Amino acid sequence: MTADLSAYAGLSRRVAGLGPEGEIGFDPGCFPDGLHERQDFGELVIDSGLKRSIAWLGEGPDLPFEILDQVHSTDWYAEPEGWRRIGLWLMHLLLSGRDWAGLTLTHAESRIAEIYVALDRPRPASSFVDWAAPVQVAHVIHMPRPVARHAFADPPKADPPRIDDLRDRPMIRHGWRDQAARHRGRAEEADQVILSLTLEGTVALAELWLDFAAPGEARDEINIESPLAGFGATQPGSIEARFWKPGSFAFYCDRLDDLRLPDRA
């Protein structure tokens, strides 16, 4: 296993040792000075070019048509330590003052080569008003919570709820490094995943990944589904994401290095 994002190793051990009643405060001083625009990360594999289909009407013999919604999706695979480190990286971005950062996924099995996170900071509603400085987060208190399968959906699917404002749900998009592929816009050719998050949404996703990695957390699958064809957990128009840990339905082995993604025709 590639030992990257190693600067978070000590903080990761502290988070892993919290226990269900613990808490930890994050501020800029918890993290290394500065945050690189891009860093290598070998502990995450993402499969892309996937679709989930939902039939709403016409499956029976009474209608000569069928309404079938299709949503593009991604599958994310990591061991608990990988989920914890990407959660800390996201928390670092939130507290760094940067507006975006990326990870180059170096694991040979990953079909996505890069992920980027762009922060959507609050802005004045009026174009005639300027703020002296962008809104920044100074401190976050993290208290471990159980993880629901549909963690960002409305209650009771999300219990405990993690998103209070629907605008804080993530927007997830495909990206293409190659310009010609970008113009074609085919999901199966995408080699980037780009997340747009509000500040509160960034906290929610970072804490979700930290909780997903907790030693006592039995949940091994999280579904971040479209509100148009699933248990809403994203912005409308977003692609979906599923997060997997070892031993789950899709992550059938114990180690990321043993994972083999399904062949695609």
PDB file of C-alpha atoms in Angstrom, residues 16-133:
ATOM      1  CA  ALA A  16      -9.026   6.619  15.186  1.00  0.00           C
ATOM      2  CA  GLY A  17      -8.653   6.496  18.966  1.00  0.00           C
ATOM      3  CA  LEU A  18     -11.549   8.825  19.791  1.00  0.00           C
ATOM      4  CA  GLY A  19     -14.216   6.257  20.580  1.00  0.00           C
ATOM      5  CA  PRO A  20     -17.966   6.945  20.279  1.00  0.00           C
ATOM      6  CA  GLU A  21     -18.016   9.502  23.128  1.00  0.00           C
ATOM      7  CA  GLY A  22     -14.870  11.400  22.146  1.00  0.00           C
ATOM      8  CA  GLU A  23     -14.376  14.662  20.304  1.00  0.00           C
ATOM      9  CA  ILE A  24     -11.545  16.498  18.603  1.00  0.00           C
ATOM     10  CA  GLY A  25     -11.128  20.091  17.493  1.00  0.00           C
ATOM     11  CA  PHE A  26      -9.573  20.958  14.141  1.00  0.00           C
ATOM     12  CA  ASP A  27      -7.981  24.305  13.364  1.00  0.00           C
ATOM     13  CA  PRO A  28      -5.277  25.354  10.874  1.00  0.00           C
ATOM     14  CA  GLY A  29      -2.547  24.609  13.423  1.00  0.00           C
ATOM     15  CA  CYS A  30      -3.462  20.899  13.389  1.00  0.00           C
ATOM     16  CA  PHE A  31      -2.260  20.581   9.804  1.00  0.00           C
ATOM     17  CA  PRO A  32       1.003  21.190   7.953  1.00  0.00           C
ATOM     18  CA  ASP A  33       1.581  24.741   6.752  1.00  0.00           C
ATOM     19  CA  GLY A  34       0.122  25.235   3.314  1.00  0.00           C
ATOM     20  CA  LEU A  35      -1.703  22.746   1.136  1.00  0.00           C
ATOM     21  CA  HIS A  36      -0.445  21.643  -2.262  1.00  0.00           C
ATOM     22  CA  GLU A  37      -2.689  22.168  -5.271  1.00  0.00           C
ATOM     23  CA  ARG A  38      -2.315  18.466  -6.047  1.00  0.00           C
ATOM     24  CA  GLN A  39      -0.940  15.531  -4.096  1.00  0.00           C
ATOM     25  CA  ASP A  40      -0.488  11.863  -4.918  1.00  0.00           C
ATOM     26  CA  PHE A  41      -2.816   9.454  -3.138  1.00  0.00           C
ATOM     27  CA  GLY A  42      -2.638   5.713  -3.660  1.00  0.00           C
ATOM     28  CA  GLU A  43      -5.185   4.538  -1.092  1.00  0.00           C
ATOM     29  CA  LEU A  44      -8.343   5.281  -3.100  1.00  0.00           C
ATOM     30  CA  VAL A  45      -9.730   3.591  -6.221  1.00  0.00           C
ATOM     31  CA  ILE A  46     -12.645   5.093  -8.163  1.00  0.00           C
ATOM     32  CA  ASP A  47     -14.607   3.282 -10.855  1.00  0.00           C
ATOM     33  CA  SER A  48     -16.505   5.522 -13.272  1.00  0.00           C
ATOM     34  CA  GLY A  49     -18.665   5.291 -16.372  1.00  0.00           C
ATOM     35  CA  LEU A  50     -21.378   3.502 -14.369  1.00  0.00           C
ATOM     36  CA  LYS A  51     -25.150   3.966 -14.631  1.00  0.00           C
ATOM     37  CA  ARG A  52     -28.040   3.247 -12.294  1.00  0.00           C
ATOM     38  CA  SER A  53     -31.444   2.760 -13.939  1.00  0.00           C
ATOM     39  CA  ILE A  54     -34.849   3.294 -12.320  1.00  0.00           C
ATOM     40  CA  ALA A  55     -38.078   2.284 -14.115  1.00  0.00           C
ATOM     41  CA  TRP A  56     -40.979   4.505 -13.060  1.00  0.00           C
ATOM     42  CA  LEU A  57     -43.776   3.470 -15.418  1.00  0.00           C
ATOM     43  CA  GLY A  58     -44.522   0.943 -18.131  1.00  0.00           C
ATOM     44  CA  GLU A  59     -42.908  -2.202 -16.786  1.00  0.00           C
ATOM     45  CA  GLY A  60     -46.195  -4.098 -16.967  1.00  0.00           C
ATOM     46  CA  PRO A  61     -48.148  -5.298 -20.020  1.00  0.00           C
ATOM     47  CA  ASP A  62     -50.719  -2.464 -19.953  1.00  0.00           C
ATOM     48  CA  LEU A  63     -48.560   0.284 -21.501  1.00  0.00           C
ATOM     49  CA  PRO A  64     -46.644   0.310 -24.796  1.00  0.00           C
ATOM     50  CA  PHE A  65     -43.842   2.429 -23.322  1.00  0.00           C
ATOM     51  CA  GLU A  66     -41.550   2.553 -20.314  1.00  0.00           C
ATOM     52  CA  ILE A  67     -40.181   5.556 -18.419  1.00  0.00           C
ATOM     53  CA  LEU A  68     -36.629   4.744 -17.448  1.00  0.00           C
ATOM     54  CA  ASP A  69     -34.392   7.238 -15.650  1.00  0.00           C
ATOM     55  CA  GLN A  70     -30.642   6.718 -15.806  1.00  0.00           C
ATOM     56  CA  VAL A  71     -28.130   8.364 -13.481  1.00  0.00           C
ATOM     57  CA  HIS A  72     -24.378   8.278 -13.943  1.00  0.00           C
ATOM     58  CA  SER A  73     -22.538   6.936 -10.920  1.00  0.00           C
ATOM     59  CA  THR A  74     -19.100   6.332  -9.432  1.00  0.00           C
ATOM     60  CA  ASP A  75     -17.878   3.678  -7.002  1.00  0.00           C
ATOM     61  CA  TRP A  76     -15.189   4.680  -4.483  1.00  0.00           C
ATOM     62  CA  TYR A  77     -13.088   2.019  -2.717  1.00  0.00           C
ATOM     63  CA  ALA A  78     -10.723   2.507   0.225  1.00  0.00           C
ATOM     64  CA  GLU A  79      -9.611   0.796   3.401  1.00  0.00           C
ATOM     65  CA  PRO A  80     -10.524   2.567   6.669  1.00  0.00           C
ATOM     66  CA  GLU A  81      -7.157   4.329   6.906  1.00  0.00           C
ATOM     67  CA  GLY A  82      -7.622   5.608   3.369  1.00  0.00           C
ATOM     68  CA  TRP A  83     -11.063   7.013   4.189  1.00  0.00           C
ATOM     69  CA  ARG A  84      -9.681   8.668   7.313  1.00  0.00           C
ATOM     70  CA  ARG A  85      -6.807  10.315   5.442  1.00  0.00           C
ATOM     71  CA  ILE A  86      -8.991  11.644   2.657  1.00  0.00           C
ATOM     72  CA  GLY A  87     -11.351  12.997   5.336  1.00  0.00           C
ATOM     73  CA  LEU A  88      -8.438  14.786   6.994  1.00  0.00           C
ATOM     74  CA  TRP A  89      -7.245  16.094   3.631  1.00  0.00           C
ATOM     75  CA  LEU A  90     -10.715  17.550   3.018  1.00  0.00           C
ATOM     76  CA  MET A  91     -10.725  19.106   6.500  1.00  0.00           C
ATOM     77  CA  HIS A  92      -7.271  20.558   5.756  1.00  0.00           C
ATOM     78  CA  LEU A  93      -8.608  22.137   2.553  1.00  0.00           C
ATOM     79  CA  LEU A  94     -11.528  23.644   4.474  1.00  0.00           C
ATOM     80  CA  LEU A  95      -9.205  25.269   7.028  1.00  0.00           C
ATOM     81  CA  SER A  96      -6.375  26.190   4.647  1.00  0.00           C
ATOM     82  CA  GLY A  97      -7.945  29.245   3.036  1.00  0.00           C
ATOM     83  CA  ARG A  98      -7.624  27.657  -0.416  1.00  0.00           C
ATOM     84  CA  ASP A  99     -10.614  27.490  -2.740  1.00  0.00           C
ATOM     85  CA  TRP A 100      -9.700  24.172  -4.345  1.00  0.00           C
ATOM     86  CA  ALA A 101      -7.275  21.268  -4.226  1.00  0.00           C
ATOM     87  CA  GLY A 102      -6.836  17.926  -5.927  1.00  0.00           C
ATOM     88  CA  LEU A 103      -5.526  14.411  -5.512  1.00  0.00           C
ATOM     89  CA  THR A 104      -3.823  12.331  -8.186  1.00  0.00           C
ATOM     90  CA  LEU A 105      -4.968   8.741  -7.681  1.00  0.00           C
ATOM     91  CA  THR A 106      -1.886   6.596  -8.213  1.00  0.00           C
ATOM     92  CA  HIS A 107      -3.387   3.152  -7.608  1.00  0.00           C
ATOM     93  CA  ALA A 108      -3.160   1.172 -10.851  1.00  0.00           C
ATOM     94  CA  GLU A 109      -6.733  -0.125 -10.537  1.00  0.00           C
ATOM     95  CA  SER A 110      -8.392   3.317 -10.412  1.00  0.00           C
ATOM     96  CA  ARG A 111     -10.215   4.379 -13.582  1.00  0.00           C
ATOM     97  CA  ILE A 112     -10.344   7.948 -12.283  1.00  0.00           C
ATOM     98  CA  ALA A 113      -6.930   9.609 -12.327  1.00  0.00           C
ATOM     99  CA  GLU A 114      -7.717  12.828 -10.449  1.00  0.00           C
ATOM    100  CA  ILE A 115     -10.272  14.180  -8.010  1.00  0.00           C
ATOM    101  CA  TYR A 116     -10.763  17.855  -7.275  1.00  0.00           C
ATOM    102  CA  VAL A 117     -12.755  19.642  -4.592  1.00  0.00           C
ATOM    103  CA  ALA A 118     -13.892  23.235  -5.164  1.00  0.00           C
ATOM    104  CA  LEU A 119     -15.262  25.218  -2.223  1.00  0.00           C
ATOM    105  CA  ASP A 120     -18.314  27.397  -2.782  1.00  0.00           C
ATOM    106  CA  ARG A 121     -17.798  30.214  -0.282  1.00  0.00           C
ATOM    107  CA  PRO A 122     -20.680  32.534   0.652  1.00  0.00           C
ATOM    108  CA  ARG A 123     -20.857  35.716  -1.416  1.00  0.00           C
ATOM    109  CA  PRO A 124     -22.932  38.901  -1.142  1.00  0.00           C
ATOM    110  CA  ALA A 125     -26.342  38.553  -2.746  1.00  0.00           C
ATOM    111  CA  SER A 126     -26.017  41.983  -4.365  1.00  0.00           C
ATOM    112  CA  SER A 127     -23.530  42.687  -7.151  1.00  0.00           C
ATOM    113  CA  PHE A 128     -23.147  46.183  -5.656  1.00  0.00           C
ATOM    114  CA  VAL A 129     -21.690  44.823  -2.396  1.00  0.00           C
ATOM    115  CA  ASP A 130     -18.101  43.659  -1.925  1.00  0.00           C
ATOM    116  CA  TRP A 131     -16.742  41.847   1.121  1.00  0.00           C
ATOM    117  CA  ALA A 132     -13.304  42.772   2.381  1.00  0.00           C
ATOM    118  CA  ALA A 133     -12.242  39.123   2.656  1.00  0.00           C
TER     119      ALA A 133
END
